[in-house]
PDB file of C-alpha atoms in Angstrom:
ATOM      1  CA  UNK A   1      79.424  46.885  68.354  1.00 42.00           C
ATOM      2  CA  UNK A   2      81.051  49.368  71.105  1.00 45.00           C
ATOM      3  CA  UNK A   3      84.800  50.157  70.148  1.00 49.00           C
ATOM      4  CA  UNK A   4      85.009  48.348  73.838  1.00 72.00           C
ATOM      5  CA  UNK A   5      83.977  44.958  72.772  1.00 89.00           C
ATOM      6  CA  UNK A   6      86.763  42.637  73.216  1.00 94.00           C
ATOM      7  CA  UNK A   7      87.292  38.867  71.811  1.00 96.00           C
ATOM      8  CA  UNK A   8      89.673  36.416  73.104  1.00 97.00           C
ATOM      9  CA  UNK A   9      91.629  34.392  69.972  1.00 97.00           C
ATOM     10  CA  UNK A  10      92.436  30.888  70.556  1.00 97.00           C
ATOM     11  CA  UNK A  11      94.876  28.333  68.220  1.00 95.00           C
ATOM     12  CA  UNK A  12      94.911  25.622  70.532  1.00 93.00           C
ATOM     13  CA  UNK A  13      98.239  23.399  69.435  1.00 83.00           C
ATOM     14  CA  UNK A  14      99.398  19.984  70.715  1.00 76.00           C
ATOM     15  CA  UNK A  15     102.264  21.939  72.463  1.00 77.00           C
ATOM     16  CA  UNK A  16     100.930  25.177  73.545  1.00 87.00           C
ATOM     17  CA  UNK A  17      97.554  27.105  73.187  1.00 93.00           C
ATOM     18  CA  UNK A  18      98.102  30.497  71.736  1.00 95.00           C
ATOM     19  CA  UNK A  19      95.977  33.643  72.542  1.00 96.00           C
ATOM     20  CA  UNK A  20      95.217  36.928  71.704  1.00 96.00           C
ATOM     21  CA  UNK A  21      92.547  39.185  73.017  1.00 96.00           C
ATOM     22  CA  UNK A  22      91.334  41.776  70.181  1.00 95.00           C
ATOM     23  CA  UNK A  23      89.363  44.981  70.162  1.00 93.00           C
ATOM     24  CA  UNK A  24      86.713  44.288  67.589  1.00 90.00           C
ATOM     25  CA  UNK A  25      86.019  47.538  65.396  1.00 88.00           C
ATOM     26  CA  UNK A  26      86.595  48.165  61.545  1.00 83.00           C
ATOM     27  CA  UNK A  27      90.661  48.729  62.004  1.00 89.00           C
ATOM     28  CA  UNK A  28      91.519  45.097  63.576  1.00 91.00           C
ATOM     29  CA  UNK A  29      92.852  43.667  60.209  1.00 90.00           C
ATOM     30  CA  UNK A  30      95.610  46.569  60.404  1.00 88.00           C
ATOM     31  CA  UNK A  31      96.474  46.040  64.071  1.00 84.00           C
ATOM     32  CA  UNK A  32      99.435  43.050  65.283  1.00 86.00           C
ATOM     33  CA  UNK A  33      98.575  41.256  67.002  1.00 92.00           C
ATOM     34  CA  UNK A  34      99.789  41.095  71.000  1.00 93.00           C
ATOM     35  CA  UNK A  35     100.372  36.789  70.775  1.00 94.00           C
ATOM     36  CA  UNK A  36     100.877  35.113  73.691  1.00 95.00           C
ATOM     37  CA  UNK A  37     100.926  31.452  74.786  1.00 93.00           C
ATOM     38  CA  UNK A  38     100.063  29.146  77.959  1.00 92.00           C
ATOM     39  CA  UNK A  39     100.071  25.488  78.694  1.00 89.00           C
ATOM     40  CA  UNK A  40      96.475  24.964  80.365  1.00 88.00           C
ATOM     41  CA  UNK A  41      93.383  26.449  79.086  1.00 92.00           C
ATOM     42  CA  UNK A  42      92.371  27.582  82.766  1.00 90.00           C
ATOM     43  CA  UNK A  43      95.107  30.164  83.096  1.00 93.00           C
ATOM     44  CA  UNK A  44      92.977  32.078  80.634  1.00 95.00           C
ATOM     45  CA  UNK A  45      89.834  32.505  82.814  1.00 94.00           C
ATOM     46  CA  UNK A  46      90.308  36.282  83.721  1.00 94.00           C
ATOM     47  CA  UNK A  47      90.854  36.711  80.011  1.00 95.00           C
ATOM     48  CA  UNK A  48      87.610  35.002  79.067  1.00 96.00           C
ATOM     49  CA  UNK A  49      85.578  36.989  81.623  1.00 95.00           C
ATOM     50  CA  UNK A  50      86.955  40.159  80.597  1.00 94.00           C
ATOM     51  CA  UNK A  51      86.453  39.316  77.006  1.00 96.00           C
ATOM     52  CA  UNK A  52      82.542  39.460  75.286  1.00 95.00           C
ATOM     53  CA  UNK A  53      83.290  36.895  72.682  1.00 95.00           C
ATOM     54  CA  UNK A  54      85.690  33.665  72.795  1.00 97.00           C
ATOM     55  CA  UNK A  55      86.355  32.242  69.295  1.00 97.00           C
ATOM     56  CA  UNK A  56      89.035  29.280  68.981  1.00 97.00           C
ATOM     57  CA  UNK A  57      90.468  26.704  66.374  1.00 96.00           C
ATOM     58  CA  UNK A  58      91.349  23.786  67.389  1.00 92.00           C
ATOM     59  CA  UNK A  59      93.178  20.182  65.979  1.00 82.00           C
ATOM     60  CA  UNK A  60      91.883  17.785  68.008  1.00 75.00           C
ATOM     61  CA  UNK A  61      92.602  18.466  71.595  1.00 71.00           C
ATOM     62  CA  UNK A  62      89.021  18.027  73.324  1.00 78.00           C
ATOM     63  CA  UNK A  63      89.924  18.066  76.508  1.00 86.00           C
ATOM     64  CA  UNK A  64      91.206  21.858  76.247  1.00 87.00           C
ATOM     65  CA  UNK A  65      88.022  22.344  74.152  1.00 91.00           C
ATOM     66  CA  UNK A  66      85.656  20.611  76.848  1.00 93.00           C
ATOM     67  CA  UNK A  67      87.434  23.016  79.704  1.00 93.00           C
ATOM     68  CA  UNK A  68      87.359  26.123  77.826  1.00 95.00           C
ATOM     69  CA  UNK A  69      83.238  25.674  76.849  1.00 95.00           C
ATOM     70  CA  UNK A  70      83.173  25.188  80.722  1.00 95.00           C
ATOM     71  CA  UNK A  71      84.835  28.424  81.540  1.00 95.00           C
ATOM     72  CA  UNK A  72      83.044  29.788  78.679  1.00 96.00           C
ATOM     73  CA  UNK A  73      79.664  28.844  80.547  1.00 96.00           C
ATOM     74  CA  UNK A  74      80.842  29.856  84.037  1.00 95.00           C
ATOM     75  CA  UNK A  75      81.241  33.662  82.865  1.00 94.00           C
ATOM     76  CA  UNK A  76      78.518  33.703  80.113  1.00 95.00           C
ATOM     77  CA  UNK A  77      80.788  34.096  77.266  1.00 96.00           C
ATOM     78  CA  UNK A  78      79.957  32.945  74.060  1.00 96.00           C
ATOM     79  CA  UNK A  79      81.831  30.336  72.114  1.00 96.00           C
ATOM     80  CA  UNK A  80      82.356  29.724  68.709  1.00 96.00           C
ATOM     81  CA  UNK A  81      84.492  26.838  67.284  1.00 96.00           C
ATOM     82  CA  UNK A  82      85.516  27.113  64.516  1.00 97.00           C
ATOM     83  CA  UNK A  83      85.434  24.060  61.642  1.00 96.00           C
ATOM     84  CA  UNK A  84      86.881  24.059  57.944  1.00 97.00           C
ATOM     85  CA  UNK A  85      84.061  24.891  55.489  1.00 97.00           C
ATOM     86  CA  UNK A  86      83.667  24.516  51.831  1.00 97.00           C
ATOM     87  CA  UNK A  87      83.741  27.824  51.148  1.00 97.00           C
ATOM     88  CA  UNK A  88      83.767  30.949  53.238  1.00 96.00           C
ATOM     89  CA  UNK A  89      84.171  34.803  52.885  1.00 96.00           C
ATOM     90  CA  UNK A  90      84.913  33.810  48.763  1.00 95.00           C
ATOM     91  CA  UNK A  91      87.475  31.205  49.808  1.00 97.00           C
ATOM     92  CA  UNK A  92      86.564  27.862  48.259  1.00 97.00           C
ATOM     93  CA  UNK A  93      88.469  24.631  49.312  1.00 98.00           C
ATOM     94  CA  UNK A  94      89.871  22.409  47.001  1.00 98.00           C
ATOM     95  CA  UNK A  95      88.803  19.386  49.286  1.00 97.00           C
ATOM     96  CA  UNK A  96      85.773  17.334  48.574  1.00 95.00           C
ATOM     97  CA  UNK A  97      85.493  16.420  52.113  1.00 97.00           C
ATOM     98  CA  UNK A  98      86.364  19.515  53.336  1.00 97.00           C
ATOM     99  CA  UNK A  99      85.637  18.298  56.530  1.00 94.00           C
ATOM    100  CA  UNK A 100      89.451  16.714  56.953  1.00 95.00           C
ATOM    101  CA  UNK A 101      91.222  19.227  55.998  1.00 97.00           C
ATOM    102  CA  UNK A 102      92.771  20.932  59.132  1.00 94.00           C
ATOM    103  CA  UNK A 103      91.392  23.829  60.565  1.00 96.00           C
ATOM    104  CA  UNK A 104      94.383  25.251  60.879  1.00 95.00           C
ATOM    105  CA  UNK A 105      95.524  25.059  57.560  1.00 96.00           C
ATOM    106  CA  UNK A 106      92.157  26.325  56.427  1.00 98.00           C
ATOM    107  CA  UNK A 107      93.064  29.471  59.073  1.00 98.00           C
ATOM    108  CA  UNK A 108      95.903  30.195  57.264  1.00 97.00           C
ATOM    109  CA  UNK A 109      94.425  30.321  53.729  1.00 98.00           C
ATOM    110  CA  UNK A 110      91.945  32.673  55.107  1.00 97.00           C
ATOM    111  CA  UNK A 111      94.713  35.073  56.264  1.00 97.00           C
ATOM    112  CA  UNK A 112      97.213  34.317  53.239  1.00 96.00           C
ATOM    113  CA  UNK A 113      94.378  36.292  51.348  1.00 95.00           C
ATOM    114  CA  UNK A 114      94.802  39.691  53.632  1.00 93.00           C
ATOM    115  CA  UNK A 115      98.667  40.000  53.490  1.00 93.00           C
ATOM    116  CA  UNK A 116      98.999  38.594  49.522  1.00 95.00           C
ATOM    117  CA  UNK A 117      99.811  41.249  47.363  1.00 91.00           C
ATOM    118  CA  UNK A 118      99.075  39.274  44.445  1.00 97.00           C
ATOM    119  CA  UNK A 119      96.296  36.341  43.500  1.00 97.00           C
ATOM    120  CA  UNK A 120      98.790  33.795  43.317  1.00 98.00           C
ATOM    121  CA  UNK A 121      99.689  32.876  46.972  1.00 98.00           C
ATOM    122  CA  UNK A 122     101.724  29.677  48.818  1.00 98.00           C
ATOM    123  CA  UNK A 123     100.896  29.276  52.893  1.00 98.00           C
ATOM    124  CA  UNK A 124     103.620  27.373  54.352  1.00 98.00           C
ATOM    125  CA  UNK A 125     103.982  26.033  57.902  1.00 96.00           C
ATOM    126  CA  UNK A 126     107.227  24.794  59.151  1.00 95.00           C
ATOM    127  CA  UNK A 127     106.362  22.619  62.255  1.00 90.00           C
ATOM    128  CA  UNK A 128     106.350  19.424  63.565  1.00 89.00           C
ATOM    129  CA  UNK A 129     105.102  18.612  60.095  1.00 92.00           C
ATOM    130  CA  UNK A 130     105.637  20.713  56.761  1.00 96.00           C
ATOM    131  CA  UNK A 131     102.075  21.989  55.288  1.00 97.00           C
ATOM    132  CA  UNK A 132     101.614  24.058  51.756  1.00 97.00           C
ATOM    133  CA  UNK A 133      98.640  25.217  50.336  1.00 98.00           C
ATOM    134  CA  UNK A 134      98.232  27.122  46.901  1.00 98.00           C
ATOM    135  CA  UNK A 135      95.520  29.840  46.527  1.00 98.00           C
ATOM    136  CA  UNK A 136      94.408  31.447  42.967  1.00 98.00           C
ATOM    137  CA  UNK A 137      91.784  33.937  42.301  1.00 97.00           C
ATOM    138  CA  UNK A 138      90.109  32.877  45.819  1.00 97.00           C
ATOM    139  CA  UNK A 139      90.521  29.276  44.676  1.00 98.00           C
ATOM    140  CA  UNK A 140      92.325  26.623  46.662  1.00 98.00           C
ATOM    141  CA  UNK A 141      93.947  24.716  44.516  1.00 98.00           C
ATOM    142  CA  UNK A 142      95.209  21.768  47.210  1.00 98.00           C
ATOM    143  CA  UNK A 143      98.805  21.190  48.981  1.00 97.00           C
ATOM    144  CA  UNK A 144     100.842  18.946  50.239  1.00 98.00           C
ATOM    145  CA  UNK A 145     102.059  17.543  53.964  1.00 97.00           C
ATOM    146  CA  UNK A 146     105.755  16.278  54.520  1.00 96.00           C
ATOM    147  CA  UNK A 147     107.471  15.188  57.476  1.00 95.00           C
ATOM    148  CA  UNK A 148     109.219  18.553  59.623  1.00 94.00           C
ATOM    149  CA  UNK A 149     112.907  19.129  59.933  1.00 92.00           C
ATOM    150  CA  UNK A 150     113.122  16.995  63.438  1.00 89.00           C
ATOM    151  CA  UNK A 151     110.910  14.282  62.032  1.00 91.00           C
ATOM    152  CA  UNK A 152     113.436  13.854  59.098  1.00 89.00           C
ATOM    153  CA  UNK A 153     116.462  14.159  61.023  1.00 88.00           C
ATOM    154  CA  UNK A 154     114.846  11.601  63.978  1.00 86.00           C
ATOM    155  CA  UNK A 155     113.795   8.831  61.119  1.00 86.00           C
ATOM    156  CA  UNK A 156     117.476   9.495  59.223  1.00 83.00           C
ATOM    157  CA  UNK A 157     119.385   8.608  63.023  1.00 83.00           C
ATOM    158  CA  UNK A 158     117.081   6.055  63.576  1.00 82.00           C
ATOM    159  CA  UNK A 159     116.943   4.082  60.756  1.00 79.00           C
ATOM    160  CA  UNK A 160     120.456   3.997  59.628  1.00 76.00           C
ATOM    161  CA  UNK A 161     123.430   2.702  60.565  1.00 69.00           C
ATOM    162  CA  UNK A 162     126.880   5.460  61.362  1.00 64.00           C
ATOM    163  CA  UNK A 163     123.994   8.408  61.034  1.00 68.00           C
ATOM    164  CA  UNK A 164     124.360  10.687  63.909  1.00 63.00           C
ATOM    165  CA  UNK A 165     123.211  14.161  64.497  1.00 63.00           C
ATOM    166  CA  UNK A 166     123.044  16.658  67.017  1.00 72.00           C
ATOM    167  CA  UNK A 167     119.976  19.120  68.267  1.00 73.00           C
ATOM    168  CA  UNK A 168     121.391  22.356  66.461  1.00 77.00           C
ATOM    169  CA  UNK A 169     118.952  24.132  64.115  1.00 75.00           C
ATOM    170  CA  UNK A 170     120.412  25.761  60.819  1.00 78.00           C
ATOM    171  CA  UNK A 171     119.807  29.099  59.752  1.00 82.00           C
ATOM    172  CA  UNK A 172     121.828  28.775  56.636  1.00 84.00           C
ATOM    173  CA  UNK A 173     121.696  26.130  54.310  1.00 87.00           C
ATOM    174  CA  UNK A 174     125.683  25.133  53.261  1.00 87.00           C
ATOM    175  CA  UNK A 175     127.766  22.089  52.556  1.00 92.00           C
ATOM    176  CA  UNK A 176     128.403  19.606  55.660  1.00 86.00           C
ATOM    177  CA  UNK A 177     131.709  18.484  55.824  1.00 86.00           C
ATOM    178  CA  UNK A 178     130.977  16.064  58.469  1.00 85.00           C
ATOM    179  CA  UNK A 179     128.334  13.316  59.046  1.00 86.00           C
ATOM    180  CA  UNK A 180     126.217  15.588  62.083  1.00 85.00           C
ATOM    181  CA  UNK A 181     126.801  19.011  59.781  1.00 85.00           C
ATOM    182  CA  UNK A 182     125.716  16.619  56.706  1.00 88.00           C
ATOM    183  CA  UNK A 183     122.352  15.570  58.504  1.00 88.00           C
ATOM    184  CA  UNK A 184     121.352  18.689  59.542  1.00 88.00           C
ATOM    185  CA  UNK A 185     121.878  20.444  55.933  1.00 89.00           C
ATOM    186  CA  UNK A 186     120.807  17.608  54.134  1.00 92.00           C
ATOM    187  CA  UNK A 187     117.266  18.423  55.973  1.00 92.00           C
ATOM    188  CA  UNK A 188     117.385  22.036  55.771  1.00 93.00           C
ATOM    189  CA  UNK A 189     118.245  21.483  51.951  1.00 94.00           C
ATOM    190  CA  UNK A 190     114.508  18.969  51.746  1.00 95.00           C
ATOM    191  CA  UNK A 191     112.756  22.166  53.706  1.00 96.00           C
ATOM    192  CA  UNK A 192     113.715  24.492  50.600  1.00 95.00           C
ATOM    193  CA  UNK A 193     113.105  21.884  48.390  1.00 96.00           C
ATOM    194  CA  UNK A 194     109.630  22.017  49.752  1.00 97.00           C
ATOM    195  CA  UNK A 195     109.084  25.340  49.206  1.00 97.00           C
ATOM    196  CA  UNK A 196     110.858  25.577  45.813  1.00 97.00           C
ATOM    197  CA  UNK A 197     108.845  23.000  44.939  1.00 98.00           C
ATOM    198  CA  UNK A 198     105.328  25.127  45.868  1.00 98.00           C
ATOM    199  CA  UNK A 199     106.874  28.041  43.886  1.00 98.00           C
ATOM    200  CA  UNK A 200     106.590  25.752  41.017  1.00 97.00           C
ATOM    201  CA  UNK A 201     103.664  25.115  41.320  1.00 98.00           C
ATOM    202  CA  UNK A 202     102.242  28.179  41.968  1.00 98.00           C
ATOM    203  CA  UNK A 203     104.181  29.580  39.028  1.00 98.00           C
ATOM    204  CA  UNK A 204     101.946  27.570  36.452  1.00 97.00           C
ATOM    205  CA  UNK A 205      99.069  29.602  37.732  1.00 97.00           C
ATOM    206  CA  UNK A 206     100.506  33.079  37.845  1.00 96.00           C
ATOM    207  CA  UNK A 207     104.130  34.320  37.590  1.00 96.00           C
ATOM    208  CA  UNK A 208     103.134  36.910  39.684  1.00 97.00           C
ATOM    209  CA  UNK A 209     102.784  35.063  43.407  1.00 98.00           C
ATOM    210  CA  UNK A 210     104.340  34.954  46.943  1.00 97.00           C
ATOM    211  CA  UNK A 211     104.895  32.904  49.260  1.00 98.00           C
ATOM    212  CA  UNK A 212     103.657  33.266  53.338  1.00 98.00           C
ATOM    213  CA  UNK A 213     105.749  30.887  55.751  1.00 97.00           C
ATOM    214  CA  UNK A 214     105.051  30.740  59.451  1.00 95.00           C
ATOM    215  CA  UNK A 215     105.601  28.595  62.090  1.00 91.00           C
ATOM    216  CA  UNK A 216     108.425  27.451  64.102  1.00 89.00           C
ATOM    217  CA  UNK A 217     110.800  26.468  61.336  1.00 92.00           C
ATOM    218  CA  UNK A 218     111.082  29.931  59.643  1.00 93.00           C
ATOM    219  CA  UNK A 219     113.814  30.735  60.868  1.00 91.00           C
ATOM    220  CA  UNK A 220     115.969  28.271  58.350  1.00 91.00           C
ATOM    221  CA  UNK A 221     114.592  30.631  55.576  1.00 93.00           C
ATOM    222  CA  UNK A 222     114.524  33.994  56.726  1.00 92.00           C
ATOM    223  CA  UNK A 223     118.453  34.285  55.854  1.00 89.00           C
ATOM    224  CA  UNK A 224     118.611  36.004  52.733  1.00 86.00           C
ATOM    225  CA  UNK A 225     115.003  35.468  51.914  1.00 93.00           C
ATOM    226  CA  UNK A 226     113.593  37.026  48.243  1.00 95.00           C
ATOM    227  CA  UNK A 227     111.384  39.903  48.379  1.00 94.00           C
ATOM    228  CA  UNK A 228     108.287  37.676  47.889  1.00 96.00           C
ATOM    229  CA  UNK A 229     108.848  35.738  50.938  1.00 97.00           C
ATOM    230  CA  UNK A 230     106.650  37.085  54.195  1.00 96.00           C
ATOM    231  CA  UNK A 231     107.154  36.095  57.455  1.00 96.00           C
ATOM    232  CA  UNK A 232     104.489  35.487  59.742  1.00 94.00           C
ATOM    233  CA  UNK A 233     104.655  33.937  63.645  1.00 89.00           C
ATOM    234  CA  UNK A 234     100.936  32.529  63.442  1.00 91.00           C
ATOM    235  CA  UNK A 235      98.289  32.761  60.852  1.00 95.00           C
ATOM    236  CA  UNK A 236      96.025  31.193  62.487  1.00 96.00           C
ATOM    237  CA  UNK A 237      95.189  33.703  64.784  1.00 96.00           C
ATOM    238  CA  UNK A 238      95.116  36.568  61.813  1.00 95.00           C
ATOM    239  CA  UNK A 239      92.491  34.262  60.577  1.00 96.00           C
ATOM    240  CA  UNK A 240      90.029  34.130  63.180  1.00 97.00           C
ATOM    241  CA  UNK A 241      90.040  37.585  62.794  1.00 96.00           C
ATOM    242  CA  UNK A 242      87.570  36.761  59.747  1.00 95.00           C
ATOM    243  CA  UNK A 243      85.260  35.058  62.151  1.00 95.00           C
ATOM    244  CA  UNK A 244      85.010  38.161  64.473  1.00 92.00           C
ATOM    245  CA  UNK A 245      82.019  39.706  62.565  1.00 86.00           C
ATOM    246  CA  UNK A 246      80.195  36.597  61.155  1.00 77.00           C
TER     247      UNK A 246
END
């Protein structure tokens, strides 16, 4: 392929669609990514005509699917969407019906593998909801789902009585010493419980791991993180990356 030939990343989310448009040549693995977001698939046509390849993930969300294979057509771009498989590129998935596990979570495996430094590796995403998933020795192994920080703290107000929060976000995890400080902490303490929890796991498999956290909830760990810990604002994109010469 000419160094020229550009591809157009898509992680099309329930609240935005993120994008990236990629030079595709041997270094692209080493180069960040330039991440950017919109609301509506059409303010990417000029993107998509520029671009010689348009791959996207996708969790659910037809109708942005159905609109971007139309823009797709108009310019003569080729699409590829990608689904979870049971294995790929030496990745196997621990799910019989592979099928259901989320592409994006399957992503995000794919590029856990790239930035690991070790064989043992936990993927965590801190959104809406909390995801983990284990990987040994290009195995993965399963994970777990869990209500997100504003889920918790949304159920906790609304199903008891004299709970009351506000809409701050910790970045430290302390003692509350009053009912809306208590809420918040007491869910920022289950987040690292989720996590610690992973690093258990993980630890039965290999001493020698780290863990990868993205999404928007990172930000309640970075603080004093350990070594092992690597920050990353979207895997899913890094992963399609994988996809750009298959």
């Amino acid at each position: 392929m000419s160094e020229q030939t550009k591809a157009l990343l898509l992680d099309v989310g329930n609240s935005y669609i993120k994008h990236a448009q990629v030079t595709i040549n041997e270094q692209v693995f080493e180069q960040p990514l330039d991440i950017s977001r919109c609301n509506d698939m059409g303010q990417l046509a000029e993107q998509i005509k520029t671009s010689q390849r348009v791959i996207v993930a996708a969790v659910g969300q037809g109708q942005q699917v159905a609109l971007l294979q139309s823009l797709c057509n108009e310019s003569k771009v080729p699409l590829t969407l990608i689904k979870t498989q049971a294995s790929a590129f030496g990745m196997r998935c621990a799910y019989r019906n592979f099928a259901t596990l989320g592409v994006d979570r399957w992503l995000a495996i794919l590029a856990g593998r790239r930035v690991s430094s070790t064989k043992a590796y936990c993927v965590i995403d801190l959104g809406t909801a909390n995801t983990c998933d284990l990987v040994f020795a290009n195995q993965h192994l399963g994970g777990w789902i869990a209500p997100g920080f504003s889920l918790m703290r949304d159920s906790l107000i609304k199903n008891t009585e004299l709970v009351f929060a506000n809409d701050e976000f910790p970045t430290d995890l302390t003692l509350g010493e009053q009912t809306v400080d208590c809420v918040n902490m007491g869910c920022a303490a289950a987040v690292n419980g989720f996590i610690f929890a992973a690093e258990q796991k993980i630890a039965q498999q290999d001493e020698d791991y780290c863990v990868i956290i993205t999404g928007g909830g990172q930000d309640m760990i970075k603080k004093n993180a350990p070594k092992h810990y690597y920050f990353y604002e979207n895997l899913v994109l890094f992963g399609l990356l994988e996809y750009l010469f298959h």
